[in-house]
Amino acid sequence: NRLLRWQLFFEEDSKKLMSNSRIIGLLGELFFLENHLFPSFEIEKSIYYWSGPESKAQDFIVDSVAVEVKCQLGESPSRVTINSSDQLCPKLPELYLHVITLGKAEKDSPNSFNLFDTIERLNSQILINTPSAYERFSDLLLMVGYIAKKEYREQSFVLLDENTYEVKKGFPRICTDDLPAGIDNVRYRLTLNSCKPFKSEFKWEQKNVK
């Protein structure tokens, strides 16, 4: 099945590059994976927690904790787009919204990174520490439409800021249960200024997550 998926993908999409918005979104999820999960969990478990490529409502499911990652460029307005009424209303006990802000950078500028080199670095970490997780990681990248191409080195970025918000009672959101009869789904923009009272941080050791 894996070989068939790869074959079909190469035949249909091997000449295509991901859109800029998908590049930014993937970089955000990979940044969260490398900097917030790898230091706290085994690499194999961290990759297992990555659910976004599988079209789940949230990008990461860490046992009973869901995390939705949004990544934006610094010149973007201070708001994020919520793509469904389920995205900020999970059935799990806890949910966090993690917003990463990137800035465009010149190639080889200090602390800059690009999609190609980021994935190559993660591949190396996985192969050295947990080779059994490499196929899973490769499959997830394939699901989002990534094939290693040096063109992905042409756009470089730097981290400008990142913030975590706990999504709980009172958080500005629209849930499926709140939709009037006849409305199936919604897509809306959330201003980050309205989220400031809910700023938080990840303390995995206090959540009894293993």
PDB file of C-alpha atoms in Angstrom:
ATOM      1  CA  ASN A   1       0.000   0.000   0.000  1.00  0.00           C
ATOM      2  CA  ARG A   2       2.833   2.384   0.831  1.00  0.00           C
ATOM      3  CA  LEU A   3       4.585   1.707  -2.470  1.00  0.00           C
ATOM      4  CA  LEU A   4       1.318   2.234  -4.341  1.00  0.00           C
ATOM      5  CA  ARG A   5       0.727   5.587  -2.627  1.00  0.00           C
ATOM      6  CA  TRP A   6       4.207   6.775  -3.506  1.00  0.00           C
ATOM      7  CA  GLN A   7       3.845   5.599  -7.110  1.00  0.00           C
ATOM      8  CA  LEU A   8       0.549   7.386  -7.608  1.00  0.00           C
ATOM      9  CA  PHE A   9       1.863  10.536  -5.979  1.00  0.00           C
ATOM     10  CA  PHE A  10       4.980  10.663  -8.132  1.00  0.00           C
ATOM     11  CA  GLU A  11       2.953  10.100 -11.284  1.00  0.00           C
ATOM     12  CA  GLU A  12       0.417  12.841 -10.546  1.00  0.00           C
ATOM     13  CA  ASP A  13       2.188  15.463  -8.453  1.00  0.00           C
ATOM     14  CA  SER A  14       5.944  15.033  -8.744  1.00  0.00           C
ATOM     15  CA  LYS A  15       6.294  18.240 -10.794  1.00  0.00           C
ATOM     16  CA  LYS A  16       4.249  20.394  -8.442  1.00  0.00           C
ATOM     17  CA  LEU A  17       5.502  22.491  -5.572  1.00  0.00           C
ATOM     18  CA  MET A  18       3.472  23.208  -2.476  1.00  0.00           C
ATOM     19  CA  SER A  19       1.789  26.609  -2.251  1.00  0.00           C
ATOM     20  CA  ASN A  20       3.325  29.272  -0.006  1.00  0.00           C
ATOM     21  CA  SER A  21       0.527  28.905   2.531  1.00  0.00           C
ATOM     22  CA  ARG A  22       1.075  25.139   2.748  1.00  0.00           C
ATOM     23  CA  ILE A  23       4.834  25.642   3.131  1.00  0.00           C
ATOM     24  CA  ILE A  24       4.244  28.041   6.038  1.00  0.00           C
ATOM     25  CA  GLY A  25       1.707  25.682   7.617  1.00  0.00           C
ATOM     26  CA  LEU A  26       4.013  22.665   7.352  1.00  0.00           C
ATOM     27  CA  LEU A  27       6.962  24.612   8.757  1.00  0.00           C
ATOM     28  CA  GLY A  28       4.844  25.556  11.769  1.00  0.00           C
ATOM     29  CA  GLU A  29       3.882  21.962  12.497  1.00  0.00           C
ATOM     30  CA  LEU A  30       7.467  20.749  12.058  1.00  0.00           C
ATOM     31  CA  PHE A  31       8.729  23.521  14.339  1.00  0.00           C
ATOM     32  CA  PHE A  32       6.278  22.464  17.022  1.00  0.00           C
ATOM     33  CA  LEU A  33       7.227  18.809  16.565  1.00  0.00           C
ATOM     34  CA  GLU A  34      10.948  19.474  16.888  1.00  0.00           C
ATOM     35  CA  ASN A  35      10.911  22.111  19.622  1.00  0.00           C
ATOM     36  CA  HIS A  36       7.958  21.155  21.813  1.00  0.00           C
ATOM     37  CA  LEU A  37       7.538  17.393  21.463  1.00  0.00           C
ATOM     38  CA  PHE A  38      10.979  15.950  20.713  1.00  0.00           C
ATOM     39  CA  PRO A  39      12.473  17.428  23.928  1.00  0.00           C
ATOM     40  CA  SER A  40       9.661  15.978  26.072  1.00  0.00           C
ATOM     41  CA  PHE A  41       8.819  12.626  24.478  1.00  0.00           C
ATOM     42  CA  GLU A  42      10.457   9.833  22.563  1.00  0.00           C
ATOM     43  CA  ILE A  43      10.824  10.734  18.888  1.00  0.00           C
ATOM     44  CA  GLU A  44       8.661   7.824  17.773  1.00  0.00           C
ATOM     45  CA  LYS A  45       5.845   8.852  20.096  1.00  0.00           C
ATOM     46  CA  SER A  46       6.156  12.485  19.002  1.00  0.00           C
ATOM     47  CA  ILE A  47       5.686  11.507  15.379  1.00  0.00           C
ATOM     48  CA  TYR A  48       2.729   9.329  16.331  1.00  0.00           C
ATOM     49  CA  TYR A  49       1.164  12.391  18.004  1.00  0.00           C
ATOM     50  CA  TRP A  50       1.310  14.354  14.718  1.00  0.00           C
ATOM     51  CA  SER A  51      -2.217  14.014  13.316  1.00  0.00           C
ATOM     52  CA  GLY A  52      -2.615  17.049  11.052  1.00  0.00           C
ATOM     53  CA  PRO A  53      -1.589  15.349   7.783  1.00  0.00           C
ATOM     54  CA  GLU A  54      -4.263  12.715   8.385  1.00  0.00           C
ATOM     55  CA  SER A  55      -6.988  15.388   8.190  1.00  0.00           C
ATOM     56  CA  LYS A  56      -7.793  15.247  11.885  1.00  0.00           C
ATOM     57  CA  ALA A  57      -9.507  18.291  13.415  1.00  0.00           C
ATOM     58  CA  GLN A  58      -6.352  19.273  15.332  1.00  0.00           C
ATOM     59  CA  ASP A  59      -2.702  19.043  14.298  1.00  0.00           C
ATOM     60  CA  PHE A  60      -1.443  17.113  17.327  1.00  0.00           C
ATOM     61  CA  ILE A  61      -3.178  14.688  19.670  1.00  0.00           C
ATOM     62  CA  VAL A  62      -1.010  14.046  22.724  1.00  0.00           C
ATOM     63  CA  ASP A  63      -3.025  11.490  24.682  1.00  0.00           C
ATOM     64  CA  SER A  64      -5.848  13.598  26.195  1.00  0.00           C
ATOM     65  CA  VAL A  65      -4.420  16.921  24.994  1.00  0.00           C
ATOM     66  CA  ALA A  66      -5.133  18.398  21.551  1.00  0.00           C
ATOM     67  CA  VAL A  67      -2.963  21.112  20.004  1.00  0.00           C
ATOM     68  CA  GLU A  68      -3.885  23.216  17.001  1.00  0.00           C
ATOM     69  CA  VAL A  69      -0.858  24.930  15.417  1.00  0.00           C
ATOM     70  CA  LYS A  70      -1.248  28.075  13.338  1.00  0.00           C
ATOM     71  CA  CYS A  71       1.726  29.604  11.540  1.00  0.00           C
ATOM     72  CA  GLN A  72       1.725  33.074   9.978  1.00  0.00           C
ATOM     73  CA  LEU A  73       4.132  35.571   8.467  1.00  0.00           C
ATOM     74  CA  GLY A  74       5.024  38.659  10.476  1.00  0.00           C
ATOM     75  CA  GLU A  75       3.479  41.021   7.965  1.00  0.00           C
ATOM     76  CA  SER A  76       0.149  39.233   8.336  1.00  0.00           C
ATOM     77  CA  PRO A  77      -2.558  40.833  10.508  1.00  0.00           C
ATOM     78  CA  SER A  78      -2.661  39.557  14.082  1.00  0.00           C
ATOM     79  CA  ARG A  79      -5.370  37.021  13.425  1.00  0.00           C
ATOM     80  CA  VAL A  80      -5.595  33.386  12.420  1.00  0.00           C
ATOM     81  CA  THR A  81      -8.137  31.516  10.332  1.00  0.00           C
ATOM     82  CA  ILE A  82     -10.137  28.729  11.972  1.00  0.00           C
ATOM     83  CA  ASN A  83     -11.177  26.315   9.250  1.00  0.00           C
ATOM     84  CA  SER A  84     -14.064  24.480  10.880  1.00  0.00           C
ATOM     85  CA  SER A  85     -16.372  24.468  13.878  1.00  0.00           C
ATOM     86  CA  ASP A  86     -14.519  21.418  15.223  1.00  0.00           C
ATOM     87  CA  GLN A  87     -11.016  22.874  15.110  1.00  0.00           C
ATOM     88  CA  LEU A  88     -11.230  24.678  18.459  1.00  0.00           C
ATOM     89  CA  CYS A  89     -13.885  22.388  19.967  1.00  0.00           C
ATOM     90  CA  PRO A  90     -12.343  18.939  20.445  1.00  0.00           C
ATOM     91  CA  LYS A  91     -13.846  16.051  22.346  1.00  0.00           C
ATOM     92  CA  LEU A  92     -10.685  15.774  24.450  1.00  0.00           C
ATOM     93  CA  PRO A  93     -10.321  17.304  27.926  1.00  0.00           C
ATOM     94  CA  GLU A  94      -7.708  19.905  26.947  1.00  0.00           C
ATOM     95  CA  LEU A  95      -7.000  22.008  23.868  1.00  0.00           C
ATOM     96  CA  TYR A  96      -4.268  24.526  23.132  1.00  0.00           C
ATOM     97  CA  LEU A  97      -3.882  26.939  20.234  1.00  0.00           C
ATOM     98  CA  HIS A  98      -0.208  27.497  19.415  1.00  0.00           C
ATOM     99  CA  VAL A  99       0.538  30.429  17.101  1.00  0.00           C
ATOM    100  CA  ILE A 100       3.947  30.730  15.434  1.00  0.00           C
ATOM    101  CA  THR A 101       4.982  33.920  13.656  1.00  0.00           C
ATOM    102  CA  LEU A 102       7.727  33.786  11.020  1.00  0.00           C
ATOM    103  CA  GLY A 103       9.508  36.488   9.084  1.00  0.00           C
ATOM    104  CA  LYS A 104      11.027  36.259   5.631  1.00  0.00           C
ATOM    105  CA  ALA A 105      14.820  36.173   5.586  1.00  0.00           C
ATOM    106  CA  GLU A 106      17.679  36.226   3.138  1.00  0.00           C
ATOM    107  CA  LYS A 107      19.382  32.920   2.369  1.00  0.00           C
ATOM    108  CA  ASP A 108      22.124  32.043   4.861  1.00  0.00           C
ATOM    109  CA  SER A 109      21.176  34.860   7.215  1.00  0.00           C
ATOM    110  CA  PRO A 110      21.729  34.062  10.915  1.00  0.00           C
ATOM    111  CA  ASN A 111      19.132  31.735  12.492  1.00  0.00           C
ATOM    112  CA  SER A 112      17.257  31.380   9.206  1.00  0.00           C
ATOM    113  CA  PHE A 113      15.767  28.089   8.056  1.00  0.00           C
ATOM    114  CA  ASN A 114      13.920  26.664   5.084  1.00  0.00           C
ATOM    115  CA  LEU A 115      11.589  23.739   4.516  1.00  0.00           C
ATOM    116  CA  PHE A 116      14.066  21.487   2.701  1.00  0.00           C
ATOM    117  CA  ASP A 117      16.839  21.728   5.296  1.00  0.00           C
ATOM    118  CA  THR A 118      14.383  21.475   8.190  1.00  0.00           C
ATOM    119  CA  ILE A 119      13.049  18.170   6.910  1.00  0.00           C
ATOM    120  CA  GLU A 120      16.542  16.858   6.136  1.00  0.00           C
ATOM    121  CA  ARG A 121      17.599  17.665   9.702  1.00  0.00           C
ATOM    122  CA  LEU A 122      14.552  15.891  11.146  1.00  0.00           C
ATOM    123  CA  ASN A 123      15.139  12.892   8.883  1.00  0.00           C
ATOM    124  CA  SER A 124      18.682  12.616  10.235  1.00  0.00           C
ATOM    125  CA  GLN A 125      17.504  12.787  13.845  1.00  0.00           C
ATOM    126  CA  ILE A 126      14.887  10.116  13.228  1.00  0.00           C
ATOM    127  CA  LEU A 127      17.227   7.753  11.387  1.00  0.00           C
ATOM    128  CA  ILE A 128      19.895   8.059  14.087  1.00  0.00           C
ATOM    129  CA  ASN A 129      17.597   7.742  17.097  1.00  0.00           C
ATOM    130  CA  THR A 130      14.477   5.885  15.964  1.00  0.00           C
ATOM    131  CA  PRO A 131      14.801   4.381  12.465  1.00  0.00           C
ATOM    132  CA  SER A 132      11.498   2.533  12.915  1.00  0.00           C
ATOM    133  CA  ALA A 133       9.678   5.890  12.827  1.00  0.00           C
ATOM    134  CA  TYR A 134      11.182   6.992   9.517  1.00  0.00           C
ATOM    135  CA  GLU A 135       8.518   5.390   7.326  1.00  0.00           C
ATOM    136  CA  ARG A 136       5.739   6.926   9.403  1.00  0.00           C
ATOM    137  CA  PHE A 137       7.324  10.374   9.117  1.00  0.00           C
ATOM    138  CA  SER A 138       7.804   9.940   5.363  1.00  0.00           C
ATOM    139  CA  ASP A 139       4.175   8.930   4.926  1.00  0.00           C
ATOM    140  CA  LEU A 140       2.954  11.978   6.833  1.00  0.00           C
ATOM    141  CA  LEU A 141       5.042  14.279   4.650  1.00  0.00           C
ATOM    142  CA  LEU A 142       3.645  12.590   1.575  1.00  0.00           C
ATOM    143  CA  MET A 143       0.101  13.135   2.838  1.00  0.00           C
ATOM    144  CA  VAL A 144       0.654  16.900   2.942  1.00  0.00           C
ATOM    145  CA  GLY A 145       2.133  16.846  -0.567  1.00  0.00           C
ATOM    146  CA  TYR A 146       5.845  17.189   0.210  1.00  0.00           C
ATOM    147  CA  ILE A 147       8.503  15.686  -2.035  1.00  0.00           C
ATOM    148  CA  ALA A 148      12.126  16.670  -1.440  1.00  0.00           C
ATOM    149  CA  LYS A 149      13.016  19.340  -3.998  1.00  0.00           C
ATOM    150  CA  LYS A 150      15.836  21.833  -3.725  1.00  0.00           C
ATOM    151  CA  GLU A 151      13.421  24.581  -4.770  1.00  0.00           C
ATOM    152  CA  TYR A 152      12.185  24.490  -1.160  1.00  0.00           C
ATOM    153  CA  ARG A 153      15.545  25.994  -0.161  1.00  0.00           C
ATOM    154  CA  GLU A 154      14.738  29.218  -1.996  1.00  0.00           C
ATOM    155  CA  GLN A 155      12.471  30.624   0.735  1.00  0.00           C
ATOM    156  CA  SER A 156      14.120  31.261   4.085  1.00  0.00           C
ATOM    157  CA  PHE A 157      12.465  32.308   7.331  1.00  0.00           C
ATOM    158  CA  VAL A 158      13.275  33.321  10.889  1.00  0.00           C
ATOM    159  CA  LEU A 159      11.215  32.819  14.014  1.00  0.00           C
ATOM    160  CA  LEU A 160       9.739  36.112  15.232  1.00  0.00           C
ATOM    161  CA  ASP A 161       7.399  34.964  17.985  1.00  0.00           C
ATOM    162  CA  GLU A 162       5.305  32.104  19.307  1.00  0.00           C
ATOM    163  CA  ASN A 163       2.426  32.093  21.764  1.00  0.00           C
ATOM    164  CA  THR A 164       0.302  29.420  23.360  1.00  0.00           C
ATOM    165  CA  TYR A 165      -3.337  29.873  24.369  1.00  0.00           C
ATOM    166  CA  GLU A 166      -5.443  27.494  26.422  1.00  0.00           C
ATOM    167  CA  VAL A 167      -8.813  27.041  24.745  1.00  0.00           C
ATOM    168  CA  LYS A 168     -11.319  26.739  27.551  1.00  0.00           C
ATOM    169  CA  LYS A 169     -14.593  28.249  28.763  1.00  0.00           C
ATOM    170  CA  GLY A 170     -14.864  31.854  27.608  1.00  0.00           C
ATOM    171  CA  PHE A 171     -12.378  31.488  24.750  1.00  0.00           C
ATOM    172  CA  PRO A 172     -13.711  33.149  21.559  1.00  0.00           C
ATOM    173  CA  ARG A 173     -14.737  30.300  19.264  1.00  0.00           C
ATOM    174  CA  ILE A 174     -17.639  28.786  17.342  1.00  0.00           C
ATOM    175  CA  CYS A 175     -18.476  25.157  18.063  1.00  0.00           C
ATOM    176  CA  THR A 176     -20.632  22.746  16.111  1.00  0.00           C
ATOM    177  CA  ASP A 177     -23.171  22.602  18.933  1.00  0.00           C
ATOM    178  CA  ASP A 178     -23.602  26.387  18.670  1.00  0.00           C
ATOM    179  CA  LEU A 179     -24.518  26.406  14.973  1.00  0.00           C
ATOM    180  CA  PRO A 180     -28.138  27.168  14.097  1.00  0.00           C
ATOM    181  CA  ALA A 181     -30.127  24.420  12.417  1.00  0.00           C
ATOM    182  CA  GLY A 182     -29.383  24.270   8.725  1.00  0.00           C
ATOM    183  CA  ILE A 183     -25.785  25.518   8.976  1.00  0.00           C
ATOM    184  CA  ASP A 184     -23.381  22.646   8.445  1.00  0.00           C
ATOM    185  CA  ASN A 185     -20.038  24.307   9.098  1.00  0.00           C
ATOM    186  CA  VAL A 186     -18.232  27.644   9.375  1.00  0.00           C
ATOM    187  CA  ARG A 187     -14.842  29.193   8.658  1.00  0.00           C
ATOM    188  CA  TYR A 188     -13.887  32.313  10.593  1.00  0.00           C
ATOM    189  CA  ARG A 189     -10.995  34.572  11.589  1.00  0.00           C
ATOM    190  CA  LEU A 190      -9.904  34.872  15.203  1.00  0.00           C
ATOM    191  CA  THR A 191      -8.145  38.028  16.442  1.00  0.00           C
ATOM    192  CA  LEU A 192      -5.215  37.194  18.694  1.00  0.00           C
ATOM    193  CA  ASN A 193      -5.738  40.274  20.870  1.00  0.00           C
ATOM    194  CA  SER A 194      -8.968  38.692  22.084  1.00  0.00           C
ATOM    195  CA  CYS A 195      -6.992  35.590  23.134  1.00  0.00           C
ATOM    196  CA  LYS A 196      -4.519  37.345  25.455  1.00  0.00           C
ATOM    197  CA  PRO A 197      -6.401  36.458  28.672  1.00  0.00           C
ATOM    198  CA  PHE A 198      -5.906  32.776  27.781  1.00  0.00           C
ATOM    199  CA  LYS A 199      -2.135  32.823  27.268  1.00  0.00           C
ATOM    200  CA  SER A 200      -0.499  29.699  28.630  1.00  0.00           C
ATOM    201  CA  GLU A 201       2.465  27.377  28.146  1.00  0.00           C
ATOM    202  CA  PHE A 202       3.087  23.659  27.799  1.00  0.00           C
ATOM    203  CA  LYS A 203       4.017  21.797  30.957  1.00  0.00           C
ATOM    204  CA  TRP A 204       3.803  18.220  29.813  1.00  0.00           C
ATOM    205  CA  GLU A 205       5.255  16.863  33.045  1.00  0.00           C
ATOM    206  CA  GLN A 206       2.214  18.225  34.908  1.00  0.00           C
ATOM    207  CA  LYS A 207      -0.295  16.648  32.529  1.00  0.00           C
ATOM    208  CA  ASN A 208       0.611  13.024  33.227  1.00  0.00           C
ATOM    209  CA  VAL A 209       1.231  12.524  29.505  1.00  0.00           C
ATOM    210  CA  LYS A 210       3.569   9.673  28.587  1.00  0.00           C
TER     211      LYS A 210
END
